[in-house]
Coordinates of C-alpha atoms in Angstrom, one line a residue:
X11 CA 0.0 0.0 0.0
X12 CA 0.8 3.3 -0.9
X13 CA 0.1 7.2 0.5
X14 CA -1.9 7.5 -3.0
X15 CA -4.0 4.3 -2.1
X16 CA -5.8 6.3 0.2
X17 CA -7.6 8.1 -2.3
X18 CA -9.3 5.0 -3.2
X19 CA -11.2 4.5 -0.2
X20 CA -13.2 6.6 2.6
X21 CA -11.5 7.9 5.5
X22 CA -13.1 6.0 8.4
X23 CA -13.9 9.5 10.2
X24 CA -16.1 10.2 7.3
X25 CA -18.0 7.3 6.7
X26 CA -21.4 9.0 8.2
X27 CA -22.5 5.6 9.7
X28 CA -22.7 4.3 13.3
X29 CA -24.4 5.8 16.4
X30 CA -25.8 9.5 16.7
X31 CA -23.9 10.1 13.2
X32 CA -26.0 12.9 12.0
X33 CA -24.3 15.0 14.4
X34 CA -21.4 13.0 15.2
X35 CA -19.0 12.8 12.7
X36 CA -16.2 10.7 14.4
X37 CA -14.8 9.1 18.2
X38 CA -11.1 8.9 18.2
X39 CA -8.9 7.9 21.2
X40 CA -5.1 8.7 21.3
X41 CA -2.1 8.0 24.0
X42 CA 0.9 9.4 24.4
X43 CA 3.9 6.7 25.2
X44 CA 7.3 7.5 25.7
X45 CA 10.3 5.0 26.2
X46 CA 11.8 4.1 29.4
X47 CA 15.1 6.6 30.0
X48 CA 14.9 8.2 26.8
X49 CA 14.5 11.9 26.3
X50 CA 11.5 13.1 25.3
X51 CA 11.5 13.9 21.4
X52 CA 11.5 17.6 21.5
X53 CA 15.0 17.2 23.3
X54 CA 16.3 13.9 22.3
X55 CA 19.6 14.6 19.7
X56 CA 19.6 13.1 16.3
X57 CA 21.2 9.8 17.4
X58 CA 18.3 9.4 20.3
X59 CA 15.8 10.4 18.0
X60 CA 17.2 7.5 15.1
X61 CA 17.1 5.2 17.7
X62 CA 13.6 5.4 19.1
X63 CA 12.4 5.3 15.5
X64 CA 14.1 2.2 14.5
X65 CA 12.9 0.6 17.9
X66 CA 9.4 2.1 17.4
X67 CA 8.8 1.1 13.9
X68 CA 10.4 -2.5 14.9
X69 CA 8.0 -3.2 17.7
X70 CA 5.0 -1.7 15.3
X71 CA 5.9 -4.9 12.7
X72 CA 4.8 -7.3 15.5
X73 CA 2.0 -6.1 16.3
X74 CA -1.9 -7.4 15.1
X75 CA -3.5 -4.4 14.4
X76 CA -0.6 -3.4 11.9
X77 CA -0.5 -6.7 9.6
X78 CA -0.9 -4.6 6.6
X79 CA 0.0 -1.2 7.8
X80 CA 1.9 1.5 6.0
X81 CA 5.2 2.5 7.4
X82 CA 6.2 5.8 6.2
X83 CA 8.9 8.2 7.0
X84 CA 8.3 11.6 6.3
X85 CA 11.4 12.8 4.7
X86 CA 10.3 10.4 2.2
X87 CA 6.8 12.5 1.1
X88 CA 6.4 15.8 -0.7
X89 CA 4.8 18.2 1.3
X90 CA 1.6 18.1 -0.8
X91 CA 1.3 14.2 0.5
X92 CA 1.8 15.7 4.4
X93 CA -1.0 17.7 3.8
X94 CA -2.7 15.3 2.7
X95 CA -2.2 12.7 5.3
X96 CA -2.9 15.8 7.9
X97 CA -6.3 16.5 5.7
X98 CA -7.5 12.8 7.0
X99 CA -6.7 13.6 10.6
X100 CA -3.8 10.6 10.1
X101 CA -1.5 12.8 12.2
X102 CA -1.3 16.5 13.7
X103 CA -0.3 20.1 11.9
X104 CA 3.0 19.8 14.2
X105 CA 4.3 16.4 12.6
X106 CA 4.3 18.2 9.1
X107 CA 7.5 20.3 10.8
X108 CA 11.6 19.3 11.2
X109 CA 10.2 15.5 9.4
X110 CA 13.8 14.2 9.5
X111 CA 13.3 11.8 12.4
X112 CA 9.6 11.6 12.3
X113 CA 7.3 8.7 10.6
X114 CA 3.8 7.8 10.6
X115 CA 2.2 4.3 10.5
X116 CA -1.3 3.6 9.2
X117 CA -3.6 0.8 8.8
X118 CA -5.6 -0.2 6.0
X119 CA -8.7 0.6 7.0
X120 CA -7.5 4.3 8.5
X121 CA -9.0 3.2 11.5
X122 CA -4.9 3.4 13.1
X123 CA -2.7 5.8 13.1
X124 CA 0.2 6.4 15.1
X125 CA 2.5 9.0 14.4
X126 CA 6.8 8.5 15.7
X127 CA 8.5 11.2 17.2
X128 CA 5.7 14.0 17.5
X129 CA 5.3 15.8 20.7
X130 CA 6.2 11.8 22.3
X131 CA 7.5 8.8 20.8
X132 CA 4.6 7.3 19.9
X133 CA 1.1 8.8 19.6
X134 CA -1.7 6.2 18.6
X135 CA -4.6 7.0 17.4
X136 CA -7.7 5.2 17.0
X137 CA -10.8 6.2 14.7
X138 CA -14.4 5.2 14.6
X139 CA -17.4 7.0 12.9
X140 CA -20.4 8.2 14.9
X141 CA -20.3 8.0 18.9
X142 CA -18.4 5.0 19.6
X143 CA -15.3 6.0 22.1
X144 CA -15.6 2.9 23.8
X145 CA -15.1 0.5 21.2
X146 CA -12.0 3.1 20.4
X147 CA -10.4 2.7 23.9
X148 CA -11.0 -1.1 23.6
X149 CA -9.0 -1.5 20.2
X150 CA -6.6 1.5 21.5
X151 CA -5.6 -0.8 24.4
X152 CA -5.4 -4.2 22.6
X153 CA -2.9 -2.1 20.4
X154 CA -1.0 -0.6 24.0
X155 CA -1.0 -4.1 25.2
X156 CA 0.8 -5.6 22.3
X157 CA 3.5 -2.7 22.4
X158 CA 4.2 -3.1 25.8
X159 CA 5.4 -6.4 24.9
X160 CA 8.0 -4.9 22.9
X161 CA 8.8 -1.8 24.6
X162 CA 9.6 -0.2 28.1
X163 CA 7.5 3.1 28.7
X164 CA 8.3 5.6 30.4
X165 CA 6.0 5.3 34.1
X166 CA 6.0 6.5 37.4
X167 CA 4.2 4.9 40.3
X168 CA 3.1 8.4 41.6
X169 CA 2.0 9.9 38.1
X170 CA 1.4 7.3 35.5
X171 CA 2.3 7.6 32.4
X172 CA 5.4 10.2 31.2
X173 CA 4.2 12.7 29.0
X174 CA 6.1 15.8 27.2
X175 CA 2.7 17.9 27.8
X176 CA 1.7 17.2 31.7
X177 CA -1.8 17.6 30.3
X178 CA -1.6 14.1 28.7
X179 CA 0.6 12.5 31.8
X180 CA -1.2 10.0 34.2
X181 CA -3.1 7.2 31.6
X182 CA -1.8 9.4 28.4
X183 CA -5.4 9.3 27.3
X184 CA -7.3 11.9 25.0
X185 CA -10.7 10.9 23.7
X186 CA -11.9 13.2 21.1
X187 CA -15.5 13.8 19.2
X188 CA -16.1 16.0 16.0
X189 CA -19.5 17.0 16.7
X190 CA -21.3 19.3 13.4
X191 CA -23.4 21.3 15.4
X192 CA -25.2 23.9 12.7
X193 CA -28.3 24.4 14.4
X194 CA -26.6 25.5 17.7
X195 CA -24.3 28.0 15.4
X196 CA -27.5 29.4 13.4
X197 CA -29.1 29.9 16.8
X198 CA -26.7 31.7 18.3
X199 CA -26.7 28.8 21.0
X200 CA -22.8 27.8 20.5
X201 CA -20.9 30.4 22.9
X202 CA -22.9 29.4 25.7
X203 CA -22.5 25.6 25.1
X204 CA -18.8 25.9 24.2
X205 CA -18.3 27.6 27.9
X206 CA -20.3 25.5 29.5
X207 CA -18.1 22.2 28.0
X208 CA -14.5 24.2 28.9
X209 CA -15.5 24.5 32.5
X210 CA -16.9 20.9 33.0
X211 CA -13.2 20.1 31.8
X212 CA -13.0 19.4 28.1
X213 CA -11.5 21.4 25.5
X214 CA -13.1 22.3 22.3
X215 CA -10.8 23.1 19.0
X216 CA -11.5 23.5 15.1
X217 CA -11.4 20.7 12.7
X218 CA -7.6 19.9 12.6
X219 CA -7.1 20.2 16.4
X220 CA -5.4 22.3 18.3
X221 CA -4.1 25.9 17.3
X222 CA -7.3 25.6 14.3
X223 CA -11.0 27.7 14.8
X224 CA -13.7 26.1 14.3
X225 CA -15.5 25.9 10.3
X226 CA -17.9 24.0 8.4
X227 CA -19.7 24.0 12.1
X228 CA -17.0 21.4 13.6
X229 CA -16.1 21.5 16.6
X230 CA -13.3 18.5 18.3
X231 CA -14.6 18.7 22.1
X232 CA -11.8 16.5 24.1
X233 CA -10.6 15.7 27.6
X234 CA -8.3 18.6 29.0
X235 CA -6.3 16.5 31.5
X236 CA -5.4 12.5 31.9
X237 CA -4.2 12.4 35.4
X238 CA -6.2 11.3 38.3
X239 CA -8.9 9.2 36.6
X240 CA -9.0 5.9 34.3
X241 CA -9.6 5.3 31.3
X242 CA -12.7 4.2 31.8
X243 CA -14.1 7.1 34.2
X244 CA -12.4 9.7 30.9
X245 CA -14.4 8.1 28.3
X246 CA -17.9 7.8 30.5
X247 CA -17.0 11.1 31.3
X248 CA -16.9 13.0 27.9
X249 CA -19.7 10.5 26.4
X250 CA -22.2 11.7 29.2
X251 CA -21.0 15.4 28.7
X252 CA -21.1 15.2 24.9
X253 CA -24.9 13.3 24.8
X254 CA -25.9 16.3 26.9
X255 CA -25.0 18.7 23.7
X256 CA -26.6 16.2 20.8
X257 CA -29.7 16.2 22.9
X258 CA -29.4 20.9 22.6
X259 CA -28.7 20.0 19.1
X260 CA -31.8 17.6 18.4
X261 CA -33.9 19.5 20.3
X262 CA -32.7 22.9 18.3
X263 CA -33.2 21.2 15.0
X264 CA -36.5 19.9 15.9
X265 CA -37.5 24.0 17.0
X266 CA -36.0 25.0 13.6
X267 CA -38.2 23.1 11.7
X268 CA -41.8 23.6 13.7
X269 CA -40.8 27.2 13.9
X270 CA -38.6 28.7 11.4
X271 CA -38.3 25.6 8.3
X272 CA -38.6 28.4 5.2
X273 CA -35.6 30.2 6.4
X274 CA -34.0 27.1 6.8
X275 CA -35.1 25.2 3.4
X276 CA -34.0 28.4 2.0
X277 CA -30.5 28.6 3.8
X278 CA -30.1 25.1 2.7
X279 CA -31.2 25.2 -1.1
X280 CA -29.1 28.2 -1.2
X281 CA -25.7 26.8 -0.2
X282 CA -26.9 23.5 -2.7
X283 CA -27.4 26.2 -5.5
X284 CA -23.7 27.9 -5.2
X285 CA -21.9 24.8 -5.1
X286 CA -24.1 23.2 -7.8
X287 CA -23.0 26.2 -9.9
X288 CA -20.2 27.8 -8.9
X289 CA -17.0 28.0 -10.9
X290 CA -14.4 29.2 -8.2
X291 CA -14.5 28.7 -5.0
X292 CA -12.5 28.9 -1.8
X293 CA -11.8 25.9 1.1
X294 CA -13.4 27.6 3.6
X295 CA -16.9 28.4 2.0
X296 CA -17.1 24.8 0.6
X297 CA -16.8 24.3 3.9
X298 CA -19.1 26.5 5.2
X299 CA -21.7 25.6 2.5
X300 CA -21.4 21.8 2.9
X301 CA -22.1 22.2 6.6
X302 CA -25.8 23.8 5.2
X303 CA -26.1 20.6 2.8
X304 CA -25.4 18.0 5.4
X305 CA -27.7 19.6 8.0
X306 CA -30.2 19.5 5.1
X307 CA -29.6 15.8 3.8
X308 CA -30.0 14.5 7.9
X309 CA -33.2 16.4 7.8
X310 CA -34.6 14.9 5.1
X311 CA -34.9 18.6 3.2
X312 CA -32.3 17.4 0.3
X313 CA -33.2 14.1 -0.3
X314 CA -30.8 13.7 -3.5
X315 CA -27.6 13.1 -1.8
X316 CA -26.7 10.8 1.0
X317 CA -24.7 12.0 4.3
X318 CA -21.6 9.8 3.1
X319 CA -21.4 11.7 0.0
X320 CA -21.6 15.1 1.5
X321 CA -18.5 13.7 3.6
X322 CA -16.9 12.9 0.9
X323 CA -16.9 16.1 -0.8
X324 CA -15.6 17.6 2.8
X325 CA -12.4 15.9 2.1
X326 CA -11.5 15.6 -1.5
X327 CA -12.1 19.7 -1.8
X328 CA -9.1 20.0 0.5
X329 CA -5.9 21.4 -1.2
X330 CA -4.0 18.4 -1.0
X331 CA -6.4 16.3 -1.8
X332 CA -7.6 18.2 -4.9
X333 CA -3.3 17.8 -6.0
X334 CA -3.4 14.2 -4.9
X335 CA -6.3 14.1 -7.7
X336 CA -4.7 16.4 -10.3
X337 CA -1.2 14.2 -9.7
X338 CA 0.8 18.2 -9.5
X339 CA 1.0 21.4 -7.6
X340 CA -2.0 24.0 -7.9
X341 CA -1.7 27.4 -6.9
X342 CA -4.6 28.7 -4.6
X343 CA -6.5 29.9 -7.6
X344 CA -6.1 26.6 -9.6
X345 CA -7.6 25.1 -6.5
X346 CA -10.3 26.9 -6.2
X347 CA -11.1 26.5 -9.8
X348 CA -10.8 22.2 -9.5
X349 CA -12.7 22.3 -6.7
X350 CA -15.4 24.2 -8.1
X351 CA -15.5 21.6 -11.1
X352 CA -15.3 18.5 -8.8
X353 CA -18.4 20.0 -6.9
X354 CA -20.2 20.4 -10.3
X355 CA -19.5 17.1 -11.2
X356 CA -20.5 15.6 -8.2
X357 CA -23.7 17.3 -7.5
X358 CA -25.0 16.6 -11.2

């Protein structure tokens, strides 16, 4: 398998099935490992950092999950086929930079990825669509399991897991939701909710994570710390926090409709209109637009076009992904123009 394979198939983020997936997009867990006596990568010199990639990728070969992985070292990819992988949350913004010693491995199905000398050795990450975090932490730790065969981590009695952030030290666990929450947005709801989540201790970041704003009506709403509780008490934790905000979101959409549905068929054929006929457009108002569409396809206002489809337009009108397609580098008004036509195309 190559990086260009993954054009072939869905990412499994985007799929648009499993539980609650009209307004859950995706569940991911991710933990942080570190090796025993080994400086964390930030500060590890070139020799460490060499080593705890060879020994990382080494112990990754044994492992189940990772029969028919792809092992990739970034000094190996252009930059348009980083962006790409970074365009299919496979890794984080920050593994894009100073790629020398860094690598990511992925599974088939884009249900794994874990990404070598990021912020910690070893960052695994585990994807399902809708709301299904548990089944995430359960094939998260099968995968932690089978690696601590193979490898010493870094652990202290007192703290748990060693982390370079101390956010992520104690069980190194992050569970993350991408929620598409339009109706709370269009009703001026979001603030409230947003400040409400931060304080009961979860953060909430943009589509790629952290350092990104929110668009398309994506928000990421995660754990803030991983010290102090188990896995177990994390995930039950963010689930019941995060059913709480579909139920606003159900409950708003429902309103919308009995109250105010013209101005939201009209919203909704609108943004359907533009991208069925426009001829340049920009990332983040395909964005924006889509989120219009997909709100309108789950309540069964557009009744052309399935959920998956809408998702799958979400991704391949990224920039990398619209070079991945074109097989060369656009510049930003190329794109725009490409991604115009593949929404034509699409939509006809």
């Amino acid at each position: 398998m190559k990086v260009d394979d993954l054009l072939k198939h869905d990412c499994e983020w985007l799929k648009g099935t499993g539980p609650n997936s009209d307004i859950v997009m995706s569940s991911r867990t991710r933990l942080a490992r570190n090796l025993d006596k080994l400086a964390f990568s930030q500060w590890a010199d070139r020799t460490q950092r060499e080593d705890i990639l060879k020994v990382v990728l080494d112990a990754a070969r044994s492992v189940t999950y990772l029969k028919d992985a792809l092992f990739l070292r970034l000094k190996d990819l252009s930059e348009v086929d980083r962006l790409f992988l970074v365009e299919r949350h496979l890794m984080s913004p920050e593994h894009t930079k100073d790629v020398e010693y860094k690598a990511l491995i992925v599974d088939s199905k884009e249900m794994i990825s874990i990404m070598v000398n990021e912020e910690d050795h070893l960052r695994i990450q585990i994807f399902q669509s809708g709301l299904n975090l548990m089944e995430c932490w359960r094939i998260i730790d099968a995968i932690d399991t089978e690696f601590s065969k193979k490898l010493s981590f870094a652990y202290s009695t007192k703290w748990g897991y060693l982390t370079a952030c101390p956010t992520n030290t104690g069980t190194g666990l992050r569970g993350s939701i991408m929620l598409h929450l339009p109706s709370l947005v269009f009703t001026g709801q979001i603030g409230k909710i947003l400040q409400a989540t931060a304080k009961l201790g979860l953060n909430i970041r943009g589509l790629y994570g952290e350092g990104t704003e929110a668009s398309g009506n994506l928000f990421q709403v995660s754990n803030q710390l991983a010290l102090g509780r188990t896995e177990e008490e994390i995930i039950d934790n963010i689930e019941r926090i995060i059913n709480q905000i579909i139920g606003r979101e159900e409950t708003t959409r429902r309103k919308i409709l009995a109250k105010n549905k013209e101005a939201l068929v009209d919203r909704v054929w609108r943004a359907y209109g533009t991208l069925k006929n426009a001829h340049i457009i920009t990332s983040n108002e395909t964005i924006a637009l889509l989120s219009a569409i997909r709100l309108g396809v789950d309540l069964g206002i557009v009744k052309n076009l399935d959920r998956r489809m809408v998702n799958e337009l979400l991704i391949l009108t990224q920039p990398a992904h619209l070079q991945k397609l074109e097989n060369k580098v656009l510049s930003s008004n190329e794109r725009d123009i490409k991604r115009a036509e593949l929404i034509r195309e699409r939509l006809k």
